[in-house]
Amino acid sequence: MKKTIIVVLFLVLSSAVFAQDIETISTEKPFEISGAFTVFNSYYNANGIDPRRKDYSWYFTGAPLIKIYGVEIPLSFTVSEQERSFRQPFNQFCLSPSYKWAKLHLGYTNLTWSPFTWSGQTAMGTAIELNPGKFRFGALYGRLNRAVEEDLTSPELQTPAYKRTGYATRIGYGTETSHVDLIFLKAKDDENSLEKIPQNTTVYAGENAVLGLSSRMKFTSHLFWDADVATSIYTRDLSALPLSDDNDPTVTSFQSLMNINSSSSMYNSYQTEVRYEAKKYRIKAKYRRVEPDFQSMGAYYFQTDIENITLEPSFYFMKNKFKLISSLGHQRDNLLNKKSFTTKRIIGNLGFDWNVSKVFGLNAFYANYSGEQGKGLKIPNQATQQSFVSQNMMIMPRLTFVKEKITHFHTLVANRQWLTDKNPNTADVTEYQVDNLNYNSSFILNKSGLTIGVNYLLSIFDSTTNYNRLDGIGLNLSKPFFQNKLISSLNANGTKQKLNHEAYADILNFTWVNTVKLNNHHGLTLTAVYLDNTSKIQDGITFNEYNIDLGYTYTF
C-alpha cells in the first residue's frame, strides 16, 4: 500500500509539472532528439597464463536526449552480455525528464542529498525533485539491492544478499549556496527474498532508519558555513533475540518506527566546516566525527570511529603567481571508549605552486603524519606499542616552451616517502623508504600536429625485509591525418623489475589507438593492447596477452 501511495504521489506531482506554463508551450519545438549510441566489441587472448577475462565480450550504451515542447527527457542505458553472469544489475536504464524547477527520475538513479543520509546509493525505482523558488523537495522509492542466491558451483565469488528496498524524503528551504534540508530515509531487507538459506556465508537481513540535517550558509561574499548531522538506527539481524531489560531505552523508543531487537543500535555523525575566502588568502576550519558502526543504507561506505579537527590556511602572493597551501589536523579513534587502545594522530602538510615565468614553474610539497597508541580499556605494551612518524616530500619543476614551429613541455617529479618507528622493538620490521623519480616530455610540431613523448620512471622500495626496484622507459607517438578525421597514437613502454637486487621480470606493453570521424554522425575506434611479461627467475611465469577493441559511435 505504501508503494502505491508513493507512486500515485509522483504521478500527480509530475502531471502538475507538465501542465504548467501552457501559454508558452506554443513557442517551443514540438519534438527534438539528440545524443549518441555506442557499440563496442572486445577480443582477448592469453598465452602462458589462465585467461583473466572472456575471449569475447560486447556492450551497447546510449544517452539520447528527447525534448517535447521544451520538456527535457534524458535517457541513459547500458546493455552487455555480462548481465548473464553478474548477479547485481549491470544493465541499467534511467529516464530523467525535467521542466524548469521539476525533475522526475525513472529507473536507476543515484542522487546525493547529504554525506550521511542518501549519498550516491543507486536505486531502481522512482524519484522526484521539485525546487520552485526557494522551496526544496525530494522523494524517492526503489530497490537498493536485488536478491543474490548462493551459488556453490560458480567459479566467481558470489556474496549472497537479500533484496533491499527503501525510500527517502527531503524537504528544505534556500538556494544552492544557502539552504537547510531535513532528510529522512528508511530501508529494509526482505527476509523471504532468498529461496535457500546460504550455507557457507552468514548473511543477515537488516533494517535502517536515518534522520539527517544538511545546511549550507553563505553569510557574505567571503564567509561560508556548512554543517551535516545525522542519527542512524540500524537493526543488523531481523531474526535476533528480542530486547532485554538492559537495552538502551533510547533505542527501544523507536519500536513504532521499525523492528527493534537485541541487534539494534543507534549512532550519530557530525561534520562542519567554516571558511573565509579573501582575495589573497583563504582559511578553512573543519570538524568531523563519525561514531563506531554508524551506517546508512543510503550510502556505500563510511570511515567510522574517527574524529578529525583540521585547520587549512592558504595564501596567494605576487598576483596569484605564488600559492602557499597548508593544513594541520588532529585525529583520534575509540570515541566511545570501547576499544582496548586509543590511537591519536597528528597530520600536517605544507606546499606551494610558483609560476616563476611563462617558461618555468615549480611545485613542492611536504607532509608529516605521526601516530601514537594510547590508553583505552587496556594500557599498551611498551614492547609492541605503536609510535611512528611518516613523512612525504615531493618537488616538481616544469618547463614550457612555445615556439612558432614547435611546442614542448618537460616535467620532473621527485618524491620520497619514509616511515620512522619510534619503538626500537618493532622498527626493524616496520621502517621503510620509497623513492620515485618520473620524467615526462612532450614535443609538438605545430604545423603537422605530430606529438612525440618520452618518459622515464624509477621507483625503489627499500626496507629491512624487501627491496624492489622498477626502471621504465616509454615512447608515445600521436598524429592526426586527413584534416583530423583520423587520429592515431602509439604508446610503447618497457620496464625492468628487480627484487632483492636480483633481476625479476622484464615487461613490455604496447597500445595502439585509432579514432576515425567518418562524418558528423558516424565514428569508429580501434584499440589494440599487447602485454609481454618475461620472468627472470627459475619458477617465474612468462606470459603474453593481447586485447583488441572495435567500437562504433553514432551521434545525432
Coordinates of C-alpha atoms in Angstrom, one line a residue:
M1 CA 0.0 0.0 0.0
K2 CA 2.8 2.4 0.9
K3 CA 4.5 1.8 -2.5
T4 CA 1.2 2.5 -4.3
I5 CA 0.7 5.8 -2.4
I6 CA 4.2 7.0 -3.3
V7 CA 3.8 6.1 -7.0
V8 CA 0.5 7.9 -7.2
L9 CA 2.0 11.0 -5.5
F10 CA 4.8 11.0 -8.1
L11 CA 2.3 10.8 -11.0
V12 CA 0.2 13.6 -9.6
L13 CA 3.1 15.9 -9.0
S14 CA 4.7 15.1 -12.4
S15 CA 1.4 15.7 -14.1
A16 CA 1.2 19.1 -12.5
V17 CA 4.7 19.9 -13.6
F18 CA 3.9 19.2 -17.3
A19 CA 0.7 21.2 -17.1
Q20 CA 2.3 24.4 -16.1
D21 CA 3.1 27.4 -18.4
I22 CA 0.6 26.2 -21.1
E23 CA 0.5 29.6 -22.6
T24 CA 4.2 29.5 -23.6
I25 CA 4.3 25.9 -24.9
S26 CA 3.4 27.1 -28.4
T27 CA 6.8 28.8 -28.7
E28 CA 8.7 25.6 -28.1
K29 CA 9.5 23.0 -30.8
P30 CA 7.2 20.0 -30.6
F31 CA 9.9 17.4 -30.7
E32 CA 13.7 17.3 -30.6
I33 CA 16.1 14.4 -30.1
S34 CA 19.9 14.3 -29.8
G35 CA 22.5 12.1 -28.2
A36 CA 24.8 9.2 -29.0
F37 CA 24.8 5.4 -29.2
T38 CA 28.0 3.3 -28.9
V39 CA 28.6 -0.4 -29.6
F40 CA 31.8 -2.0 -28.5
N41 CA 33.3 -5.4 -29.3
S42 CA 36.3 -6.7 -27.4
Y43 CA 38.6 -9.7 -28.3
Y44 CA 41.1 -11.2 -25.8
N45 CA 43.7 -13.9 -25.9
A46 CA 46.4 -15.0 -23.4
N47 CA 49.3 -17.5 -23.6
G48 CA 51.2 -18.8 -20.6
I49 CA 48.6 -18.0 -18.0
D50 CA 44.9 -18.7 -17.4
P51 CA 42.8 -16.1 -19.2
R52 CA 41.9 -13.2 -17.0
R53 CA 38.7 -12.4 -18.9
K54 CA 36.4 -13.8 -21.6
D55 CA 37.8 -14.2 -25.1
Y56 CA 34.9 -12.1 -26.5
S57 CA 32.6 -9.5 -24.9
W58 CA 30.4 -6.7 -26.1
Y59 CA 28.4 -3.8 -24.7
F60 CA 25.9 -1.2 -26.0
T61 CA 25.4 2.2 -24.4
G62 CA 23.2 5.1 -25.3
A63 CA 22.5 8.6 -23.9
P64 CA 19.6 10.1 -26.0
L65 CA 18.0 13.4 -25.0
I66 CA 14.4 13.9 -26.0
K67 CA 12.7 17.3 -25.9
I68 CA 8.9 17.6 -26.2
Y69 CA 7.7 21.2 -26.2
G70 CA 10.6 22.2 -24.1
V71 CA 10.4 19.4 -21.6
E72 CA 13.8 17.6 -21.4
I73 CA 13.7 13.8 -21.1
P74 CA 17.3 12.5 -20.9
L75 CA 17.7 8.7 -21.1
S76 CA 20.8 6.6 -20.4
F77 CA 21.3 2.8 -20.6
T78 CA 24.0 0.1 -20.8
V79 CA 23.4 -3.4 -22.2
S80 CA 26.1 -6.0 -22.0
E81 CA 26.5 -9.8 -22.4
Q82 CA 28.0 -9.7 -18.9
E83 CA 24.5 -9.4 -17.4
R84 CA 24.2 -13.1 -17.9
S85 CA 26.8 -13.7 -15.2
F86 CA 26.6 -10.7 -12.9
R87 CA 24.1 -11.1 -10.1
Q88 CA 23.7 -7.4 -9.4
P89 CA 22.4 -5.4 -12.3
F90 CA 24.9 -4.5 -15.0
N91 CA 22.3 -3.4 -17.5
Q92 CA 20.9 -0.1 -16.2
F93 CA 18.4 2.3 -17.6
C94 CA 17.5 5.8 -16.5
L95 CA 14.8 8.3 -17.6
S96 CA 15.1 11.8 -16.1
P97 CA 12.6 14.3 -17.7
S98 CA 12.9 17.8 -16.4
Y99 CA 11.0 21.0 -16.9
K100 CA 12.1 24.3 -15.3
W101 CA 12.2 23.6 -11.5
A102 CA 11.0 20.0 -11.6
K103 CA 12.8 16.8 -12.4
L104 CA 11.5 13.2 -12.5
H105 CA 13.7 10.1 -12.3
L106 CA 12.6 6.7 -13.6
G107 CA 14.9 3.7 -13.5
Y108 CA 18.3 3.6 -11.9
T109 CA 19.1 6.8 -10.0
N110 CA 22.0 7.7 -7.7
L111 CA 21.1 11.0 -6.1
T112 CA 23.2 12.7 -3.4
W113 CA 21.4 14.7 -0.7
S114 CA 23.8 14.7 2.1
P115 CA 27.0 12.7 3.1
F116 CA 25.5 10.8 6.0
T117 CA 22.0 10.0 4.7
W118 CA 21.3 9.5 1.0
S119 CA 24.7 9.8 -0.7
G120 CA 25.1 8.2 -4.2
Q121 CA 23.2 5.0 -3.4
T122 CA 21.8 3.5 -6.7
A123 CA 18.1 2.7 -6.5
M124 CA 15.9 1.1 -9.1
G125 CA 12.6 3.0 -8.8
T126 CA 11.1 6.4 -9.0
A127 CA 12.3 9.8 -7.7
I128 CA 11.2 13.4 -8.0
E129 CA 12.9 16.7 -7.2
L130 CA 10.9 20.0 -7.0
N131 CA 12.6 23.3 -6.5
P132 CA 10.1 26.1 -7.1
G133 CA 11.7 29.4 -5.8
K134 CA 13.5 28.6 -2.6
F135 CA 11.4 25.6 -1.7
R136 CA 13.4 22.3 -1.9
F137 CA 11.5 19.0 -2.1
G138 CA 12.7 15.5 -3.0
A139 CA 11.3 12.0 -2.6
L140 CA 12.3 8.6 -3.9
Y141 CA 11.4 4.9 -3.6
G142 CA 13.1 1.9 -5.1
R143 CA 15.1 -1.3 -4.9
L144 CA 18.6 -0.8 -3.5
N145 CA 19.8 -4.4 -3.9
R146 CA 18.2 -7.4 -5.6
A147 CA 18.4 -10.8 -4.1
V148 CA 21.6 -12.8 -4.8
E149 CA 21.4 -16.6 -4.2
E150 CA 24.4 -18.5 -3.0
D151 CA 26.0 -20.4 -5.9
L152 CA 28.5 -23.0 -4.8
T153 CA 29.1 -24.1 -8.4
S154 CA 30.2 -20.7 -9.8
P155 CA 33.9 -20.2 -10.3
E156 CA 33.3 -16.5 -9.4
L157 CA 33.0 -15.5 -5.7
Q158 CA 29.3 -14.6 -5.2
T159 CA 28.2 -12.9 -1.9
P160 CA 24.6 -13.8 -1.1
A161 CA 22.3 -10.8 -0.4
Y162 CA 18.7 -10.2 0.5
K163 CA 16.5 -8.0 -1.6
R164 CA 16.6 -4.5 -0.2
T165 CA 14.0 -1.7 -0.8
G166 CA 13.8 1.8 0.7
Y167 CA 12.5 5.3 0.4
A168 CA 13.8 8.7 1.3
T169 CA 12.4 12.2 1.5
R170 CA 14.0 15.7 1.6
I171 CA 12.4 19.0 2.4
G172 CA 14.2 22.2 2.7
Y173 CA 14.4 25.9 2.0
G174 CA 17.0 28.1 0.3
T175 CA 19.3 28.2 -2.7
E176 CA 22.3 26.0 -3.7
T177 CA 24.7 28.3 -1.7
S178 CA 22.4 28.9 1.3
H179 CA 19.9 26.3 2.4
V180 CA 18.7 24.0 5.2
D181 CA 17.5 20.4 4.3
L182 CA 15.8 17.9 6.5
I183 CA 16.3 14.3 5.2
F184 CA 14.8 11.0 6.3
L185 CA 15.3 7.5 4.8
K186 CA 14.2 4.1 5.7
A187 CA 15.3 0.8 4.1
K188 CA 14.7 -2.9 4.9
D189 CA 15.9 -6.3 3.6
D190 CA 13.3 -8.9 2.6
E191 CA 13.9 -12.0 4.7
N192 CA 11.9 -14.1 2.3
S193 CA 13.7 -13.0 -0.9
L194 CA 16.2 -15.9 -0.9
E195 CA 15.0 -19.3 -1.9
K196 CA 17.7 -21.1 0.1
I197 CA 19.5 -20.2 3.3
P198 CA 23.2 -19.6 2.5
Q199 CA 25.4 -22.5 3.8
N200 CA 28.9 -21.1 3.5
T201 CA 28.2 -17.4 4.1
T202 CA 26.5 -15.8 7.1
V203 CA 24.1 -13.2 5.8
Y204 CA 21.7 -11.2 7.9
A205 CA 18.6 -9.3 6.9
G206 CA 18.6 -5.8 8.3
E207 CA 16.6 -2.6 8.6
N208 CA 17.7 1.0 8.9
A209 CA 16.3 4.5 9.5
V210 CA 18.3 7.7 9.3
L211 CA 17.3 11.2 10.1
G212 CA 19.7 14.0 9.0
L213 CA 20.1 17.7 8.7
S214 CA 22.2 19.3 5.9
S215 CA 22.9 23.0 5.8
R216 CA 24.9 25.3 3.6
M217 CA 25.2 29.0 4.5
K218 CA 26.7 31.9 2.7
F219 CA 26.7 34.9 5.1
T220 CA 28.8 37.2 3.0
S221 CA 30.7 37.0 -0.3
H222 CA 33.7 35.8 1.9
L223 CA 32.2 33.8 4.8
F224 CA 30.7 30.4 4.4
W225 CA 29.5 27.7 6.9
D226 CA 28.5 24.1 6.1
A227 CA 27.1 21.5 8.5
D228 CA 25.8 18.0 8.3
V229 CA 24.4 15.9 11.2
A230 CA 22.7 12.5 11.2
T231 CA 21.4 9.8 13.6
S232 CA 21.1 6.2 12.4
I233 CA 19.2 3.4 13.9
Y234 CA 20.3 0.1 12.5
T235 CA 19.0 -3.4 13.1
R236 CA 21.6 -5.8 11.8
D237 CA 19.6 -9.0 12.2
L238 CA 15.8 -9.0 11.9
S239 CA 15.7 -12.5 13.4
A240 CA 17.8 -11.7 16.5
L241 CA 16.6 -12.2 20.1
P242 CA 14.0 -9.7 21.5
L243 CA 15.1 -6.8 23.6
S244 CA 16.1 -7.3 27.2
D245 CA 15.6 -5.0 30.1
D246 CA 19.2 -3.7 30.0
N247 CA 18.9 -2.4 26.4
D248 CA 19.4 1.3 25.7
P249 CA 16.0 2.9 26.4
T250 CA 16.7 5.5 23.7
V251 CA 16.8 2.8 21.0
T252 CA 13.7 1.0 22.3
S253 CA 11.7 4.2 21.9
F254 CA 11.8 3.7 18.1
Q255 CA 9.9 0.4 18.1
S256 CA 6.9 2.0 16.4
L257 CA 9.1 3.2 13.5
M258 CA 11.0 -0.1 12.7
N259 CA 11.9 -3.5 14.0
I260 CA 14.0 -3.1 17.2
N261 CA 15.7 -6.1 18.8
S262 CA 18.9 -7.1 20.5
S263 CA 21.0 -6.4 17.4
S264 CA 19.7 -2.8 17.1
S265 CA 22.0 0.2 17.8
M266 CA 21.9 3.9 17.4
Y267 CA 24.9 6.1 16.3
N268 CA 25.5 9.7 15.3
S269 CA 27.7 11.5 12.9
Y270 CA 28.6 15.2 12.5
Q271 CA 30.7 17.3 10.3
T272 CA 31.0 21.1 9.9
E273 CA 33.2 23.5 8.0
V274 CA 33.8 27.2 8.3
R275 CA 35.8 29.0 5.7
Y276 CA 36.7 32.6 4.9
E277 CA 37.8 33.4 1.4
A278 CA 39.5 36.6 0.6
K279 CA 41.5 37.8 -2.5
K280 CA 44.9 37.0 -1.0
Y281 CA 44.2 34.2 1.5
R282 CA 41.7 31.5 2.5
I283 CA 41.2 30.0 5.9
K284 CA 39.2 26.8 6.4
A285 CA 38.4 25.0 9.7
K286 CA 36.8 21.5 9.6
Y287 CA 35.4 19.1 12.2
R288 CA 34.2 15.6 11.6
R289 CA 33.0 12.9 14.0
V290 CA 31.6 9.6 13.0
E291 CA 30.7 7.2 15.8
P292 CA 31.6 3.5 15.7
D293 CA 29.5 1.3 13.4
F294 CA 27.5 4.3 12.0
Q295 CA 25.8 3.0 8.9
S296 CA 23.3 4.2 6.3
M297 CA 21.6 2.0 3.7
G298 CA 21.6 5.2 1.5
A299 CA 25.4 5.4 1.3
Y300 CA 28.1 2.9 0.4
Y301 CA 30.9 3.5 2.8
F302 CA 31.9 5.4 5.9
Q303 CA 35.1 5.6 7.8
T304 CA 33.8 5.1 11.3
D305 CA 35.0 5.6 14.9
I306 CA 37.0 8.6 13.9
E307 CA 37.2 12.3 14.9
N308 CA 39.1 14.9 12.9
I309 CA 39.9 18.5 13.6
T310 CA 41.6 20.3 10.7
L311 CA 42.8 23.9 10.0
E312 CA 43.7 24.7 6.4
P313 CA 45.1 28.2 5.7
S314 CA 46.1 29.2 2.2
F315 CA 47.8 32.3 0.9
Y316 CA 48.3 33.9 -2.6
F317 CA 51.1 36.3 -3.5
M318 CA 52.5 38.1 -6.5
K319 CA 49.2 38.4 -8.3
N320 CA 48.5 34.7 -7.6
K321 CA 51.7 33.5 -9.2
F322 CA 52.8 32.1 -5.8
K323 CA 50.2 29.9 -3.9
L324 CA 51.0 28.6 -0.4
I325 CA 48.8 25.8 0.8
S326 CA 48.9 24.2 4.3
S327 CA 46.9 22.2 6.8
L328 CA 47.3 20.9 10.3
G329 CA 45.0 18.3 11.8
H330 CA 44.4 16.0 14.8
Q331 CA 42.7 12.6 14.5
R332 CA 41.7 10.0 17.1
D333 CA 39.6 6.9 17.3
N334 CA 37.9 4.9 20.2
L335 CA 35.3 7.6 20.5
L336 CA 33.1 5.6 22.9
N337 CA 36.0 4.1 24.9
K338 CA 35.1 0.5 23.9
K339 CA 38.5 -0.4 22.3
S340 CA 41.5 -1.8 24.1
F341 CA 43.6 1.1 22.9
T342 CA 43.2 4.6 21.5
T343 CA 45.2 5.8 18.5
K344 CA 45.9 9.5 18.1
R345 CA 47.5 11.1 15.0
I346 CA 48.8 14.5 14.0
I347 CA 48.7 15.3 10.3
G348 CA 50.4 18.4 8.8
N349 CA 51.4 19.4 5.3
L350 CA 52.8 22.4 3.5
G351 CA 53.1 23.0 -0.2
F352 CA 53.4 25.8 -2.8
D353 CA 52.9 26.4 -6.5
W354 CA 55.1 29.0 -8.1
N355 CA 54.7 30.2 -11.6
V356 CA 58.1 31.9 -11.9
S357 CA 57.7 32.9 -15.6
K358 CA 55.9 31.7 -18.7
V359 CA 58.7 29.2 -19.2
F360 CA 59.5 27.9 -15.7
G361 CA 57.3 26.8 -12.8
L362 CA 57.8 24.8 -9.6
N363 CA 55.6 22.8 -7.2
A364 CA 56.8 21.5 -3.8
F365 CA 55.0 19.6 -1.1
Y366 CA 55.8 18.2 2.4
A367 CA 53.6 16.1 4.7
N368 CA 54.1 14.8 8.2
Y369 CA 51.9 12.1 9.6
S370 CA 52.6 10.9 13.2
G371 CA 50.6 8.5 15.3
E372 CA 50.8 7.1 18.8
Q373 CA 48.9 4.3 20.6
G374 CA 47.5 5.4 23.9
K375 CA 45.4 4.0 26.8
G376 CA 41.9 2.6 26.1
L377 CA 40.4 -0.2 28.1
K378 CA 44.0 -1.5 28.4
I379 CA 47.4 0.0 28.9
P380 CA 49.6 -0.5 25.8
N381 CA 52.5 -3.0 26.0
Q382 CA 55.7 -0.9 25.6
A383 CA 57.3 -3.7 23.6
T384 CA 54.7 -3.5 20.8
Q385 CA 53.2 0.0 21.3
Q386 CA 52.7 1.9 18.0
S387 CA 54.6 5.1 17.8
F388 CA 55.7 6.3 14.4
V389 CA 56.3 9.3 12.1
S390 CA 55.5 9.0 8.3
Q391 CA 56.9 11.8 6.0
N392 CA 56.4 12.5 2.4
M393 CA 58.3 15.0 0.3
M394 CA 57.8 16.0 -3.4
I395 CA 59.3 18.6 -5.7
M396 CA 58.2 19.1 -9.4
P397 CA 59.9 21.6 -11.6
R398 CA 58.4 22.2 -15.1
L399 CA 59.4 23.9 -18.3
T400 CA 57.2 25.1 -21.1
F401 CA 58.5 26.4 -24.5
V402 CA 56.1 27.7 -27.1
K403 CA 57.7 28.5 -30.4
E404 CA 56.4 29.1 -33.9
K405 CA 57.3 25.6 -35.3
I406 CA 57.4 23.5 -32.1
T407 CA 56.0 23.5 -28.6
H408 CA 57.5 21.3 -25.9
F409 CA 56.9 20.6 -22.2
H410 CA 59.1 19.0 -19.6
T411 CA 58.2 17.9 -16.1
L412 CA 60.3 16.2 -13.4
V413 CA 58.7 14.7 -10.3
A414 CA 61.0 13.6 -7.4
N415 CA 59.2 12.0 -4.4
R416 CA 60.4 10.4 -1.2
Q417 CA 58.2 8.8 1.4
W418 CA 59.6 7.2 4.6
L419 CA 58.4 5.9 7.9
T420 CA 60.3 6.1 11.2
D421 CA 59.3 3.8 14.0
K422 CA 60.0 5.3 17.5
N423 CA 59.7 1.9 19.1
P424 CA 63.1 0.2 18.8
N425 CA 61.5 -3.2 19.4
T426 CA 59.4 -3.0 16.1
A427 CA 61.5 -0.7 13.9
D428 CA 63.3 -3.5 12.1
V429 CA 60.1 -4.8 10.6
T430 CA 58.1 -1.6 10.1
E431 CA 60.5 1.1 8.8
Y432 CA 60.7 1.6 5.0
Q433 CA 61.6 4.2 2.3
V434 CA 60.1 4.7 -1.1
D435 CA 61.8 6.8 -3.8
N436 CA 60.2 7.8 -7.1
L437 CA 61.6 9.7 -10.0
N438 CA 59.4 10.5 -13.0
Y439 CA 60.4 12.5 -16.1
N440 CA 58.0 13.4 -18.9
S441 CA 58.5 15.4 -22.0
S442 CA 56.3 16.1 -25.0
F443 CA 57.2 17.7 -28.3
I444 CA 54.5 19.0 -30.7
L445 CA 55.2 20.0 -34.3
N446 CA 52.6 22.8 -34.6
K447 CA 52.1 22.5 -38.4
S448 CA 51.7 18.8 -38.8
G449 CA 50.3 18.1 -35.3
L450 CA 52.8 15.3 -34.7
T451 CA 53.3 14.7 -31.0
I452 CA 56.4 12.8 -29.6
G453 CA 56.5 12.0 -25.9
V454 CA 59.3 10.4 -23.9
N455 CA 59.1 9.4 -20.2
Y456 CA 61.2 7.6 -17.6
L457 CA 60.2 6.1 -14.3
L458 CA 62.4 5.0 -11.4
S459 CA 60.7 3.5 -8.3
I460 CA 62.6 2.0 -5.4
F461 CA 61.0 0.4 -2.3
D462 CA 63.6 -0.4 0.4
S463 CA 63.1 -2.0 3.8
T464 CA 65.0 -4.5 6.0
T465 CA 62.9 -7.4 4.5
N466 CA 62.3 -6.3 0.9
Y467 CA 64.0 -4.4 -1.9
N468 CA 62.0 -3.7 -5.1
R469 CA 63.2 -1.6 -8.0
L470 CA 61.4 -0.6 -11.2
D471 CA 63.1 1.1 -14.2
G472 CA 60.8 2.0 -17.0
I473 CA 61.0 4.0 -20.2
G474 CA 58.2 4.9 -22.6
L475 CA 57.7 6.4 -26.1
N476 CA 54.4 8.0 -27.2
L477 CA 53.6 9.0 -30.8
S478 CA 50.4 10.7 -32.0
K479 CA 49.5 12.1 -35.4
P480 CA 46.3 13.4 -37.0
F481 CA 45.6 12.6 -40.6
F482 CA 43.1 13.7 -43.3
Q483 CA 42.3 17.0 -41.7
N484 CA 41.9 15.5 -38.2
K485 CA 39.4 12.8 -39.4
L486 CA 41.8 10.1 -38.3
I487 CA 43.9 10.4 -35.1
S488 CA 46.4 7.6 -34.5
S489 CA 48.5 7.1 -31.4
L490 CA 51.1 4.5 -30.3
N491 CA 52.4 4.0 -26.8
A492 CA 55.3 1.7 -26.0
N493 CA 56.6 1.1 -22.5
G494 CA 59.3 -1.2 -21.2
T495 CA 60.0 -2.0 -17.5
K496 CA 62.7 -3.9 -15.8
Q497 CA 61.9 -5.2 -12.3
K498 CA 64.5 -6.2 -9.6
L499 CA 63.5 -8.0 -6.4
N500 CA 66.1 -8.0 -3.6
H501 CA 68.8 -6.8 -6.1
E502 CA 68.2 -9.7 -8.5
A503 CA 66.6 -9.5 -11.9
Y504 CA 62.9 -10.5 -11.5
A505 CA 61.0 -9.7 -14.8
D506 CA 61.0 -7.7 -18.0
I507 CA 57.7 -6.2 -19.1
L508 CA 56.8 -4.8 -22.5
N509 CA 53.5 -3.0 -23.2
F510 CA 52.2 -1.6 -26.5
T511 CA 48.9 0.3 -27.0
W512 CA 47.7 1.4 -30.4
V513 CA 44.6 3.7 -30.6
N514 CA 42.9 4.9 -33.8
T515 CA 39.9 7.2 -33.8
V516 CA 38.1 7.8 -37.1
K517 CA 35.5 10.5 -37.6
L518 CA 33.6 9.5 -40.8
N519 CA 31.3 12.5 -40.6
N520 CA 29.3 14.5 -38.1
H521 CA 27.3 11.4 -37.2
H522 CA 29.5 8.3 -37.5
G523 CA 32.7 7.4 -35.8
L524 CA 35.0 4.3 -35.3
T525 CA 37.5 3.5 -32.6
L526 CA 40.1 0.7 -32.9
T527 CA 42.3 -0.1 -29.9
A528 CA 44.9 -2.9 -29.7
V529 CA 46.9 -3.7 -26.5
Y530 CA 49.7 -6.1 -26.2
L531 CA 51.5 -7.2 -22.9
D532 CA 54.6 -9.4 -22.7
N533 CA 55.9 -10.4 -19.3
T534 CA 59.2 -12.3 -19.3
S535 CA 60.2 -13.9 -15.9
K536 CA 63.9 -13.8 -14.9
I537 CA 63.6 -16.3 -12.0
Q538 CA 63.5 -20.1 -12.2
D539 CA 60.0 -20.6 -11.0
G540 CA 58.5 -17.5 -12.5
I541 CA 55.7 -17.3 -15.1
T542 CA 56.3 -15.9 -18.6
F543 CA 53.2 -14.9 -20.5
N544 CA 51.8 -12.6 -23.1
E545 CA 48.3 -11.4 -23.8
Y546 CA 46.6 -9.1 -26.2
N547 CA 43.2 -7.3 -26.4
I548 CA 41.5 -5.7 -29.5
D549 CA 38.5 -3.4 -29.1
L550 CA 36.4 -2.2 -32.0
G551 CA 33.8 0.5 -31.4
Y552 CA 31.2 2.3 -33.4
T553 CA 29.5 5.6 -32.3
Y554 CA 26.5 7.2 -33.8
T555 CA 25.9 10.8 -32.8
F556 CA 22.7 12.6 -33.7

